[in-house]
Amino acid sequence: MTNHPAEHVNPTTNTPDWAAQRIHWVGVAGSGMSGLARMAHAFGASCTGTDRSPSKTVNDLIAHGISVSLDQTGDALPDNTTLLVASAAIPDNHPELQRAQQQNIPILRYAQMLGRIMSQHTGVAVAGTHGKSTTTSLLSHILIHAQLDPSLIVGANCAQIGGGYRVGSPKRTPATDNTDPASQKMRGGILVAEACEYARSFHHLHPTHAIILNIEADHLDIYNGIDDIIKAFHTFASQIHPDGSLLVQHELPQRMDVVAGLPCHVETLGFAPQADWHLTINQRTTTLTSRHGDTASYTMPLPGEHMAYNAAAAAITAHRLGAPWNTITHAINTFQGLDRRMQRIGVIPAKNDNEVGGGVTVIDDYGHHPTEIDTTLRALRDAYHPKRLICVFQPHQHSRTRFLMEQFAASFAAADLVIVPEIFFTRDSELDRQQVRAVHLVSKLRQQGVAAMHVDPLDAITEQLKLITQPGDLVVTMGAGNVNQIAHQLINP
């Protein structure tokens, strides 16, 4: 259910007349929705919204001048609304969407609205199964550091870039040392955003520049296997502006299928020497070398090859947009990370802690796909060298858990103990819910020789950890649900 929105255009400048817009946002407290609503509000639109429950985000929106109601019956829809924007999680039969249809109010989904705003900017879209939020945050941090003043939408909180959204300058003045052949004259200011493949929402974006970090099987409740996913990424890539560029993972097995027939400039990034941009790592020092002769080195504050790779993608794209290399490397060296990405929450004393420096380190991470889990656990073990690595993993979505069960079972080899609460229920049907339980994953882990236990609810896991942790242990909470509550309860009981 999506109505085609009428455009409000300033006849003098031929740009959207934001002051004439009265936009109502349903599901406004979502990470992307809240940022986009604030952006539209900053552009001059009058914005209202609704959400299901009170939250810090709701309070922040109200503080920014956006009226938010917790009434989602349809009565909160203002009479003078010119456009309704709904989160992807809002069903078509939602009362507010039905009310808007009755009143002939145009309706857009979040991704459509993002695409609409991006079309008015030099759009930079970061796509991939993993690493989107980290790369988008890093790229934004570099561009801000380079005084290129970008606007941005990130699906996570990064304090260094002002949270999850930012409204930058509508104009762009590139640095003078950028001779990248893919650099073109750009329209408007820079807008950096994540491009999510769920429900093919990134097909609504038409960026000037794009990054495809990686592609793996995920969202199999939407896609019919990896070939279907590859086709979706190809469609996304085909929508890049012909004068723009695509940076894609060199080692991607189906890379040629993704880039076939693209009119834009294409370059690859990877660890293979044949890549257009070759990445080498010596401990935490990363060297990036281009076939054009560019070379840059930086030290990653966060551990793991995946973090070095994400930083390289951000660096190349920032240079393409006009940032000089010395500014780029300095920005990466000073990057402090973002919430829920190998985030160090703190250290707590262990029970019977009689060892010098023998506390328990507590980390929180958003990883919810097998590859993310395996990569993150190995990076944490290499960086911290814990006595024991204890992972509290909350599976996210019953369908994902069922479709990728074997991969999940193989992804915890670096952990000494895995504690699994019940699966976080979201987006799936009741039938999906009935087909798989957390105990099935625990059983598979034990078959792989991994010590695992099922404990629920989350409060019980917190109490269990207080009893079993030993000096020198590292506890990491992982998942896209609310498992991070455990990490914060441990630090602030």
Short mmCIF file of N, CA, C and O in Angstrom, two decimals, residues 134 138 271 279 281 283-286 298-312 342 374-384:
data_model
loop_
_atom_site.label_atom_id
_atom_site.label_comp_id
_atom_site.label_asym_id
_atom_site.label_seq_id
_atom_site.Cartn_x
_atom_site.Cartn_y
_atom_site.Cartn_z
N THR A 134 29.21 0.49 10.67
CA THR A 134 30.59 0.87 10.98
C THR A 134 31.20 1.68 9.85
O THR A 134 31.81 2.74 10.06
N LEU A 138 32.31 5.58 9.99
CA LEU A 138 33.70 5.93 9.72
C LEU A 138 33.80 6.93 8.56
O LEU A 138 34.53 7.93 8.64
N PHE A 271 42.06 -8.11 -0.11
CA PHE A 271 43.36 -8.54 0.38
C PHE A 271 44.20 -9.17 -0.74
O PHE A 271 45.39 -9.39 -0.56
N LEU A 279 44.84 -4.29 0.32
CA LEU A 279 44.88 -4.07 1.76
C LEU A 279 45.86 -5.05 2.40
O LEU A 279 45.77 -6.25 2.17
N ILE A 281 47.76 -5.94 6.34
CA ILE A 281 47.63 -5.65 7.77
C ILE A 281 48.83 -6.23 8.51
O ILE A 281 49.18 -7.40 8.34
N GLN A 283 49.57 -6.45 12.40
CA GLN A 283 48.94 -6.19 13.69
C GLN A 283 47.78 -5.22 13.46
O GLN A 283 46.85 -5.55 12.75
N ARG A 284 47.83 -4.00 14.03
CA ARG A 284 46.71 -3.07 13.80
C ARG A 284 47.07 -1.97 12.81
O ARG A 284 46.29 -1.05 12.59
N THR A 285 48.23 -2.07 12.21
CA THR A 285 48.62 -1.10 11.19
C THR A 285 48.19 -1.60 9.82
O THR A 285 48.56 -2.69 9.40
N THR A 286 47.42 -0.80 9.14
CA THR A 286 46.88 -1.18 7.83
C THR A 286 47.50 -0.30 6.75
O THR A 286 47.61 0.92 6.92
N TYR A 298 47.35 3.53 8.31
CA TYR A 298 46.66 4.02 9.50
C TYR A 298 46.61 2.90 10.53
O TYR A 298 46.79 1.71 10.22
N THR A 299 46.35 3.29 11.75
CA THR A 299 46.24 2.33 12.85
C THR A 299 44.80 2.29 13.31
O THR A 299 44.22 3.32 13.68
N MET A 300 44.22 1.10 13.29
CA MET A 300 42.82 0.96 13.69
C MET A 300 42.68 0.88 15.21
O MET A 300 43.31 0.04 15.84
N PRO A 301 41.86 1.75 15.80
CA PRO A 301 41.62 1.65 17.25
C PRO A 301 40.86 0.38 17.62
O PRO A 301 40.94 -0.07 18.76
N LEU A 302 40.11 -0.19 16.67
CA LEU A 302 39.31 -1.38 16.93
C LEU A 302 39.95 -2.59 16.28
O LEU A 302 40.49 -2.49 15.18
N PRO A 303 39.91 -3.75 16.94
CA PRO A 303 40.60 -4.93 16.40
C PRO A 303 39.83 -5.62 15.28
O PRO A 303 38.63 -5.44 15.12
N GLY A 304 40.56 -6.45 14.52
CA GLY A 304 39.92 -7.31 13.54
C GLY A 304 40.15 -6.88 12.10
O GLY A 304 40.15 -5.69 11.79
N GLU A 305 40.37 -7.89 11.23
CA GLU A 305 40.53 -7.61 9.81
C GLU A 305 39.29 -6.95 9.22
O GLU A 305 39.39 -6.12 8.30
N HIS A 306 38.12 -7.32 9.73
CA HIS A 306 36.89 -6.74 9.20
C HIS A 306 36.83 -5.24 9.45
O HIS A 306 36.34 -4.47 8.62
N MET A 307 37.35 -4.81 10.62
CA MET A 307 37.36 -3.38 10.92
C MET A 307 38.35 -2.65 10.00
O MET A 307 38.09 -1.54 9.52
N ALA A 308 39.50 -3.26 9.74
CA ALA A 308 40.48 -2.67 8.83
C ALA A 308 39.91 -2.56 7.42
O ALA A 308 40.12 -1.55 6.72
N TYR A 309 39.17 -3.57 7.00
CA TYR A 309 38.55 -3.57 5.67
C TYR A 309 37.48 -2.47 5.57
O TYR A 309 37.42 -1.72 4.59
N ASN A 310 36.63 -2.37 6.61
CA ASN A 310 35.60 -1.33 6.61
C ASN A 310 36.22 0.06 6.55
O ASN A 310 35.73 0.95 5.85
N ALA A 311 37.32 0.24 7.30
CA ALA A 311 38.01 1.53 7.30
C ALA A 311 38.58 1.85 5.93
O ALA A 311 38.55 3.00 5.47
N ALA A 312 39.10 0.83 5.25
CA ALA A 312 39.65 1.03 3.91
C ALA A 312 38.56 1.47 2.94
O ALA A 312 38.77 2.38 2.11
N MET A 342 31.61 -4.19 19.00
CA MET A 342 32.75 -4.50 19.87
C MET A 342 32.95 -3.38 20.90
O MET A 342 34.07 -2.97 21.20
N ASP A 374 31.55 -15.24 14.03
CA ASP A 374 32.86 -15.87 13.92
C ASP A 374 33.97 -14.81 13.85
O ASP A 374 34.97 -14.90 14.58
N THR A 375 33.79 -13.80 13.02
CA THR A 375 34.81 -12.76 12.86
C THR A 375 35.02 -11.97 14.14
O THR A 375 36.16 -11.70 14.54
N THR A 376 33.94 -11.62 14.80
CA THR A 376 34.03 -10.81 16.01
C THR A 376 34.66 -11.59 17.17
O THR A 376 35.53 -11.06 17.89
N LEU A 377 34.27 -12.83 17.35
CA LEU A 377 34.84 -13.63 18.43
C LEU A 377 36.34 -13.83 18.25
O LEU A 377 37.12 -13.74 19.21
N ARG A 378 36.76 -14.09 17.03
CA ARG A 378 38.19 -14.27 16.76
C ARG A 378 38.95 -12.96 16.99
O ARG A 378 40.07 -12.97 17.53
N ALA A 379 38.36 -11.85 16.60
CA ALA A 379 39.01 -10.55 16.81
C ALA A 379 39.13 -10.24 18.30
O ALA A 379 40.17 -9.74 18.76
N LEU A 380 38.11 -10.56 19.08
CA LEU A 380 38.16 -10.31 20.52
C LEU A 380 39.20 -11.20 21.20
O LEU A 380 39.93 -10.75 22.10
N ARG A 381 39.27 -12.45 20.78
CA ARG A 381 40.27 -13.35 21.38
C ARG A 381 41.69 -12.86 21.08
O ARG A 381 42.56 -12.85 21.96
N ASP A 382 41.93 -12.44 19.84
CA ASP A 382 43.26 -11.96 19.47
C ASP A 382 43.62 -10.65 20.17
O ASP A 382 44.78 -10.41 20.51
N ALA A 383 42.61 -9.80 20.39
CA ALA A 383 42.88 -8.48 20.97
C ALA A 383 43.03 -8.52 22.49
O ALA A 383 43.86 -7.81 23.06
N TYR A 384 42.22 -9.35 23.16
CA TYR A 384 42.18 -9.33 24.63
C TYR A 384 42.88 -10.52 25.28
O TYR A 384 43.21 -10.47 26.47
#
